[in-house]
Amino acid sequence: MHKYIIRRILVFIPMLIMLSIIVFALAKAAPGDPFTGKILDPTVDPEVFNEQREALGLNDPIPVQYFRWATSMAKGDFGESMYYKGRDVQSLISERIVNTVYLGLFALVITLVVAIPIGIYSAKNPYSPLDYSATTFGFLGLAIPNFFFGLIAIYVFAIKLGWFPAQGTISNIHITGFSEFLNRIHHMVLPGITLGLAGTATYMRYMRSEVLDVLGSDYIRTAKAKGMNDRNVLYKHTLRNAIIPIITLMGFEFGALLSGAIITEQVFSYPGLGTLFINSITNRDYPVIMSITLLLGVAILIGNLLADIFYSIVDPRIRYD
Amino acid sequence: MNRAFRRLLILLVFLCMMGFLLVACNDDGDEEGAENEDTTENTDDGEEGKEEKAESGPQAGGTLTGAMYSAPAGMFNPIFYEEAYEANILSFTHDSLVSQNESLEFIPSLAKEWETNEDQTSLTLKLEEGVTWHDGEEFTAEDVVFTYKSMSDPDYVSAGGIRTAYVLPLLGYTAYSSGETDTFEGVVAEDDYTVTFHFEEPNINPLYYASFPIIPEHIFKDIPVAEMPEAAESRDAGAVIGTGAFKFTEMVEREQYILERHEDYWQGTPYLESIVWKVVAQSVMTGLLESGEVDFIADPNGIPPADFETVQGFGNIEIIEQPDFGYQLLGFKHNHRTSEDVEAGALEPDNWVPNEKLADPKVRQAISYAVNREGLVEGLLYGRGQPINSPIATQFWAYDDAAATNYNYDPEKAGSMLDELGYVDANGDGFREDPEGNEWVLNLDYPTGNELREKTAPLLKQQLEEAGISVNMRQPKEMTAYVEELTNDNTDWDLYLLGWSLGSADPDPSGLWATKAAYNFSRWNNPESEELMQKALKAPEAFEQDYRAEVYSEWQTVFSEDLPALLLYAQNSLWAYNKRLQGVEPLPYTMYQDAHLWWVNDAN
């Protein structure tokens, strides 16, 4: 098992190098550079930007630029943002990543807490009124665009009822300690639900069909024939088998957690990685694009590794040597 | 391993798709030329403020919440900032030597009086005495020298500075900025409260160059210019020091920016305790204005025209509506550059290749008559704007409505003009062919990023096609990609859409329309226009504003006849503030004027 994990982690390295080359090439292939969009200011002499391009090495051949970036990356230096003058990429990302991870986890918890019990219930009582309403809710959840749901939520719960704050992550800078935590959670409720909505629907549908599937299988019939009670059949045999696809889903979710939720972040002015990523692409902020992509790559690889490890825990038949 | 590899591939494909998607259709809204600190102001609502003042005098205290749609990039050093979002905050924290009044004349600020020498090669300013920085140090002429010296520093541009326009005409700039000499002659302190600007050549608008915000020497003197952008003094709340009415004291980065009053402000202690800037999504803005969570929204976006009536209906909100200095245009590519010139980055009018499809000015005029500009203003701006006829903002003394041809919507005239020129539908396909009977299709390109402009393109296509002009409207491009193609114009572009946001300092149009200006994307090459633009800037005649106004009036005639572009409309700025806020005296270019006199009627 340990060997397996180490082997998997070693394989990450060539994958990430490949990923970085492809993303670098793509980013450079996009027309323009960090200064092209800026030049629409008639009081600024475009010559100024050429000088800055030169200073940043943007006029060098692309392979040279890639190797310069890769060497500093290998030394652990993510470089300096080309758009946010004087800011290094590390500080930009670390400032946002906290918000993003909190919000992602919050949404995930909401998703799981809501989706799994309902999914199980629906499977155990298929075609019951609750199953039908859960299905309806599920399709609605998938069908309603995030930004629309977010806007409605802000209008009703923040502006009309005033229960939750409409924007941002914290009321002000002076809140500290436990009340800071509460304040942040308070700010997270609306974006968290908005973000978790589609996930909830997906997980619920998955859970329902998996449990239904497993419930119909031979070994469950055997377990029941042995005289095992329903409760034990459900928890000991059914769930363990039904949970595997959910783990696969969550492996992906781990990466999605970091990529942030661009639309939700924007509707709630919630400064996260998603917005940073979009802006860095718009502004051709190459060092930031590269760092975030690599970060996402790492997160997805780790998420998958974790998922594979969990498989072996949940399902003893799966072994890695 | 295999599975993981497959997933990585999926991820890659996904990322690529996302990348392309974003490049193809991103929507940011603020890509147009950043506003400058020398921008604008206006005056409709001043009286109302005064009336209420009479009822009950200003009260001290209270907090005001302002909103912006996008977070500042985080650069709070005036000599290095780029975006209008920082400018919002800097206009409260920093002062300049001179400011502008509602007729756009320069008026005293940190400098109380000034005089120029005979040939306007130098400008001597007397500074206010007893002005203190936020940290209590005194403001002197040395700070002024330091500010301009830093902007002329050899490392200034490579460190990311872009405001060289303010120092270029200074005496000895080239020698100092190239590192040839260590003596900076451009701005000299005569004594603690007297400073002189020396110019290389007679300068027709010297006060413009003195209008840049001043930074403190005692804070930055030990920081090399190359390291200024990353210094805490340029970006951290509490460490940013200015002479303005408010201090930048706290921030929750990308969410809230908190300004507190500067007790020792040289024009008197501000009434307001603090001003909080919040970053707010545009989609919820109106709701927050109504609920009172946000008190004001102004530059750089204000409220969208579509929301005007809604906001007006709230009852608790005052709206300031006045024309903007910028405009949107439909550009005609007069010439294209050759591939060699594009490659070399050269602007050589002699090598330019005329665009035969639009070569005749009469054709451009006919096209202009076919465009329903009033209709665009009504339909897209809900009437909150106006068609303009010359590329000089109507607020300027140089604007001359009578000089420019007004291309009123007249499809019949457009049609008959084209008929006369021989552009007729010879093959019966519903569209006109050129006089030789060849197919005549005009390519129309436009960028994303401004929703109204995006909606303009299909309307233009429709209007032109009604006049029988075949238009090939292409997919819109993301701004960065668009500007690149607009610049590297060895292409088949004919018509293009673009918007400019412009400052209030001077109406000189040569930055955009001079033949060799990089921003002259039409590649307009008209000797007459060229001569007039230079004439309007030529000392000593141009020291007289009336003389310049006359020349510009002639120039506007040339512009509107030769049509490097048809100006579509100037949008009105729509700034909104809660009626609890009193004492707002907007200027044509900004609402953030004399903020130390702002007060709220519910402070106690």
XYZ file of N, CA, C and O in Angstrom, chain A residues 152-240:
356
model
N -31.785 35.499 -6.393
C -33.056 35.368 -5.681
C -32.792 35.261 -4.177
O -33.444 35.911 -3.355
N -31.799 34.444 -3.822
C -31.483 34.257 -2.408
C -31.081 35.587 -1.779
O -31.526 35.934 -0.676
N -30.258 36.370 -2.498
C -29.849 37.669 -1.954
C -31.063 38.569 -1.787
O -31.257 39.196 -0.748
N -31.905 38.589 -2.827
C -33.047 39.486 -2.775
C -33.967 39.138 -1.602
O -34.354 40.003 -0.830
N -34.263 37.856 -1.455
C -35.214 37.457 -0.414
C -34.578 37.477 0.973
O -35.069 38.143 1.888
N -33.452 36.776 1.131
C -32.937 36.567 2.485
C -32.020 37.678 2.976
O -31.850 37.851 4.174
N -31.417 38.395 2.052
C -30.525 39.464 2.514
C -31.211 40.822 2.460
O -31.223 41.558 3.436
N -31.816 41.130 1.315
C -32.342 42.484 1.186
C -33.723 42.608 1.823
O -33.977 43.519 2.597
N -34.627 41.651 1.532
C -35.990 41.784 2.066
C -36.069 41.364 3.528
O -36.589 42.077 4.365
N -35.542 40.177 3.844
C -35.682 39.685 5.217
C -34.524 40.113 6.111
O -34.655 40.171 7.337
N -33.375 40.379 5.496
C -32.237 40.827 6.286
C -31.645 39.765 7.201
O -31.010 40.084 8.195
N -31.849 38.496 6.889
C -31.330 37.437 7.758
C -29.837 37.217 7.579
O -29.129 36.897 8.513
N -29.392 37.334 6.339
C -27.986 37.048 6.059
C -27.364 38.217 5.304
O -28.065 38.931 4.611
N -26.057 38.391 5.447
C -25.385 39.433 4.666
C -25.396 39.074 3.186
O -25.384 37.891 2.827
N -25.446 40.090 2.345
C -25.570 39.848 0.907
C -24.227 39.627 0.237
O -24.132 38.928 -0.757
N -23.177 40.255 0.756
C -21.912 40.283 0.031
C -20.739 40.095 0.975
O -20.811 40.433 2.158
N -19.655 39.573 0.458
C -18.412 39.544 1.206
C -18.244 38.331 2.098
O -19.076 37.417 2.126
N -17.135 38.329 2.847
C -16.835 37.177 3.699
C -16.878 37.518 5.180
O -16.885 36.642 6.019
N -16.855 38.798 5.526
C -16.790 39.173 6.933
C -17.315 40.591 7.076
O -17.196 41.398 6.152
N -17.934 40.901 8.229
C -18.532 42.234 8.373
C -17.479 43.312 8.454
O -17.538 44.308 7.762
N -16.528 43.166 9.356
C -15.412 44.107 9.371
C -14.202 43.459 9.999
O -14.257 42.345 10.526
N -13.130 44.207 9.952
C -11.836 43.639 10.271
C -11.649 43.450 11.777
O -10.771 42.728 12.234
N -12.518 44.081 12.586
C -12.293 44.049 14.032
C -12.826 42.796 14.718
O -12.569 42.581 15.891
N -13.596 42.010 13.984
C -14.132 40.796 14.596
C -13.023 39.754 14.658
O -12.373 39.470 13.672
N -12.801 39.190 15.841
C -11.741 38.184 15.946
C -12.256 36.990 16.739
O -13.348 37.018 17.299
N -11.426 35.973 16.780
C -11.710 34.806 17.601
C -12.955 34.067 17.143
O -13.219 33.949 15.953
N -13.729 33.585 18.111
C -14.864 32.747 17.790
C -15.942 33.531 17.039
O -16.575 33.009 16.120
N -16.107 34.802 17.406
C -17.139 35.566 16.707
C -16.739 35.797 15.255
O -17.598 35.959 14.398
N -15.435 35.804 14.986
C -15.016 35.898 13.591
C -15.494 34.658 12.836
O -16.030 34.734 11.739
N -15.291 33.502 13.482
C -15.707 32.240 12.874
C -17.206 32.270 12.581
O -17.651 31.969 11.469
N -17.982 32.673 13.586
C -19.438 32.731 13.401
C -19.807 33.708 12.290
O -20.668 33.421 11.455
N -19.127 34.865 12.303
C -19.424 35.872 11.293
C -19.135 35.350 9.893
O -19.892 35.577 8.947
N -18.027 34.618 9.776
C -17.685 34.073 8.461
C -18.723 33.030 8.015
O -19.128 32.999 6.859
N -19.129 32.185 8.971
C -20.147 31.187 8.643
C -21.431 31.884 8.191
O -22.062 31.516 7.207
N -21.789 32.931 8.924
C -22.983 33.697 8.601
C -22.922 34.216 7.160
O -23.894 34.183 6.427
N -21.746 34.702 6.776
C -21.570 35.194 5.413
C -21.580 34.064 4.386
O -21.766 34.310 3.213
N -21.302 32.855 4.869
C -21.151 31.747 3.932
C -22.474 31.069 3.615
O -22.552 30.288 2.665
N -23.496 31.342 4.414
C -24.726 30.566 4.279
C -25.310 30.679 2.861
O -25.492 29.668 2.176
N -25.548 31.905 2.425
C -26.175 32.046 1.107
C -25.294 31.531 -0.025
O -25.746 30.721 -0.835
N -24.020 31.977 -0.103
C -23.209 31.418 -1.192
C -23.040 29.907 -1.059
O -23.019 29.197 -2.066
N -22.949 29.406 0.171
C -22.774 27.969 0.387
C -23.948 27.183 -0.166
O -23.772 26.192 -0.888
N -25.143 27.645 0.155
C -26.326 26.932 -0.337
C -26.403 27.029 -1.857
O -26.666 26.050 -2.551
N -26.138 28.227 -2.365
C -26.170 28.412 -3.816
C -25.209 27.452 -4.503
O -25.547 26.791 -5.481
N -24.015 27.379 -3.940
C -22.988 26.549 -4.541
C -23.327 25.068 -4.387
O -23.057 24.258 -5.274
N -23.926 24.706 -3.238
C -24.196 23.299 -2.966
C -25.426 22.766 -3.690
O -25.627 21.556 -3.779
N -26.222 23.684 -4.230
C -27.521 23.281 -4.778
C -27.418 22.203 -5.854
O -28.010 21.127 -5.724
N -26.629 22.480 -6.878
C -26.541 21.532 -7.987
C -25.918 20.221 -7.497
O -26.361 19.131 -7.866
N -24.902 20.341 -6.628
C -24.247 19.153 -6.090
C -25.227 18.290 -5.319
O -25.266 17.067 -5.477
N -26.047 18.935 -4.525
C -27.025 18.207 -3.735
C -27.904 17.361 -4.648
O -28.136 16.176 -4.402
N -28.381 18.002 -5.682
C -29.262 17.286 -6.597
C -28.548 16.080 -7.202
O -29.098 14.964 -7.228
N -27.304 16.291 -7.655
C -26.561 15.197 -8.279
C -26.361 14.044 -7.293
O -26.656 12.881 -7.597
N -25.824 14.365 -6.126
C -25.527 13.330 -5.140
C -26.789 12.559 -4.758
O -26.771 11.352 -4.576
N -27.877 13.295 -4.633
C -29.122 12.662 -4.234
C -29.554 11.629 -5.270
O -29.924 10.509 -4.929
N -29.471 12.020 -6.514
C -29.877 11.099 -7.580
C -28.956 9.883 -7.619
O -29.406 8.751 -7.753
N -27.681 10.128 -7.489
C -26.715 9.026 -7.468
C -27.012 8.066 -6.351
O -27.073 6.844 -6.520
N -27.176 8.653 -5.155
C -27.379 7.843 -3.959
C -28.629 6.986 -4.139
O -28.637 5.801 -3.841
N -29.677 7.590 -4.638
C -30.939 6.882 -4.792
C -30.758 5.686 -5.727
O -31.100 4.557 -5.393
N -30.162 5.953 -6.884
C -30.100 4.858 -7.856
C -29.136 3.766 -7.386
O -29.382 2.582 -7.588
N -28.034 4.165 -6.737
C -27.087 3.162 -6.255
C -27.733 2.268 -5.198
O -27.618 1.041 -5.227
N -28.383 2.921 -4.229
C -28.996 2.143 -3.148
C -30.059 1.217 -3.734
O -30.121 0.030 -3.398
N -30.861 1.746 -4.645
C -31.894 0.922 -5.275
C -31.259 -0.297 -5.949
O -31.718 -1.434 -5.813
N -30.173 -0.017 -6.644
C -29.475 -1.052 -7.371
C -28.987 -2.138 -6.427
O -29.219 -3.335 -6.634
N -28.307 -1.690 -5.381
C -27.735 -2.646 -4.431
C -28.839 -3.428 -3.716
O -28.738 -4.639 -3.531
N -29.893 -2.724 -3.387
C -30.991 -3.391 -2.666
C -31.563 -4.550 -3.478
O -32.087 -5.520 -2.926
N -31.454 -4.443 -4.781
C -32.014 -5.497 -5.608
C -31.041 -6.654 -5.854
O -31.370 -7.616 -6.545
N -29.808 -6.548 -5.320
C -28.811 -7.559 -5.681
C -28.930 -8.828 -4.821
O -29.579 -8.835 -3.775
N -28.258 -9.877 -5.298
C -28.410 -11.198 -4.669
C -27.958 -11.232 -3.214
O -28.607 -11.806 -2.363
N -26.789 -10.586 -2.962
C -26.275 -10.720 -1.599
C -27.160 -10.044 -0.568
O -27.174 -10.411 0.593
N -27.919 -9.040 -1.017
C -28.841 -8.411 -0.075
C -29.987 -9.370 0.228
O -30.414 -9.531 1.382
N -30.430 -10.052 -0.867
C -31.482 -11.043 -0.639
C -30.988 -12.109 0.344
O -31.681 -12.509 1.266
N -29.735 -12.535 0.144
C -29.147 -13.523 1.041
C -29.135 -13.013 2.475
O -29.521 -13.713 3.410
N -28.662 -11.762 2.629
C -28.582 -11.204 3.976
C -29.955 -11.178 4.621
O -30.110 -11.526 5.796
N -30.932 -10.778 3.790
C -32.287 -10.731 4.345
C -32.760 -12.129 4.699
O -33.384 -12.345 5.742
N -32.426 -13.106 3.841
C -32.862 -14.488 4.067
C -32.267 -15.035 5.351
O -32.868 -15.848 6.051
N -31.027 -14.541 5.656
C -30.396 -14.987 6.893
C -31.175 -14.514 8.109
O -30.909 -14.936 9.228
N -32.090 -13.578 7.878
C -32.880 -13.069 8.987
C -32.332 -11.769 9.545
O -32.734 -11.318 10.613
N -31.373 -11.184 8.835
C -30.816 -9.906 9.293
C -31.902 -8.842 9.213
O -32.694 -8.819 8.281
N -31.908 -7.917 10.207
C -32.971 -6.923 10.150
C -32.632 -5.828 9.135
O -31.483 -5.649 8.745
N -33.659 -5.115 8.750
C -33.547 -4.114 7.693
C -32.440 -3.101 7.959
O -31.709 -2.692 7.072
N -32.379 -2.682 9.195
C -31.405 -1.680 9.597
C -29.986 -2.124 9.279
O -29.214 -1.391 8.666
N -29.693 -3.356 9.710
C -28.357 -3.880 9.482
C -28.078 -4.105 8.007
O -26.967 -3.867 7.540
N -29.090 -4.570 7.308
C -28.913 -4.769 5.867
C -28.526 -3.435 5.224
O -27.585 -3.346 4.452
N -29.234 -2.390 5.643
C -28.996 -1.089 5.048
C -27.597 -0.571 5.376
O -26.824 -0.200 4.498
N -27.273 -0.557 6.659
C -26.013 0.071 7.035
C -24.802 -0.795 6.756
O -23.763 -0.303 6.363
N -24.921 -2.099 7.018
C -23.727 -2.941 6.877
C -23.474 -3.339 5.430
O -22.330 -3.412 4.997
N -24.505 -3.634 4.703
C -24.277 -4.182 3.373
C -24.560 -3.182 2.270
O -23.739 -2.978 1.379
N -25.713 -2.537 2.346
C -26.099 -1.688 1.227
C -25.222 -0.457 1.095
O -24.630 -0.203 0.046
N -25.124 0.303 2.194
C -24.438 1.584 2.105
C -22.995 1.444 1.653
O -22.507 2.189 0.821
N -22.327 0.501 2.253
C -20.914 0.313 1.914
C -20.713 0.115 0.427
O -19.735 0.597 -0.136
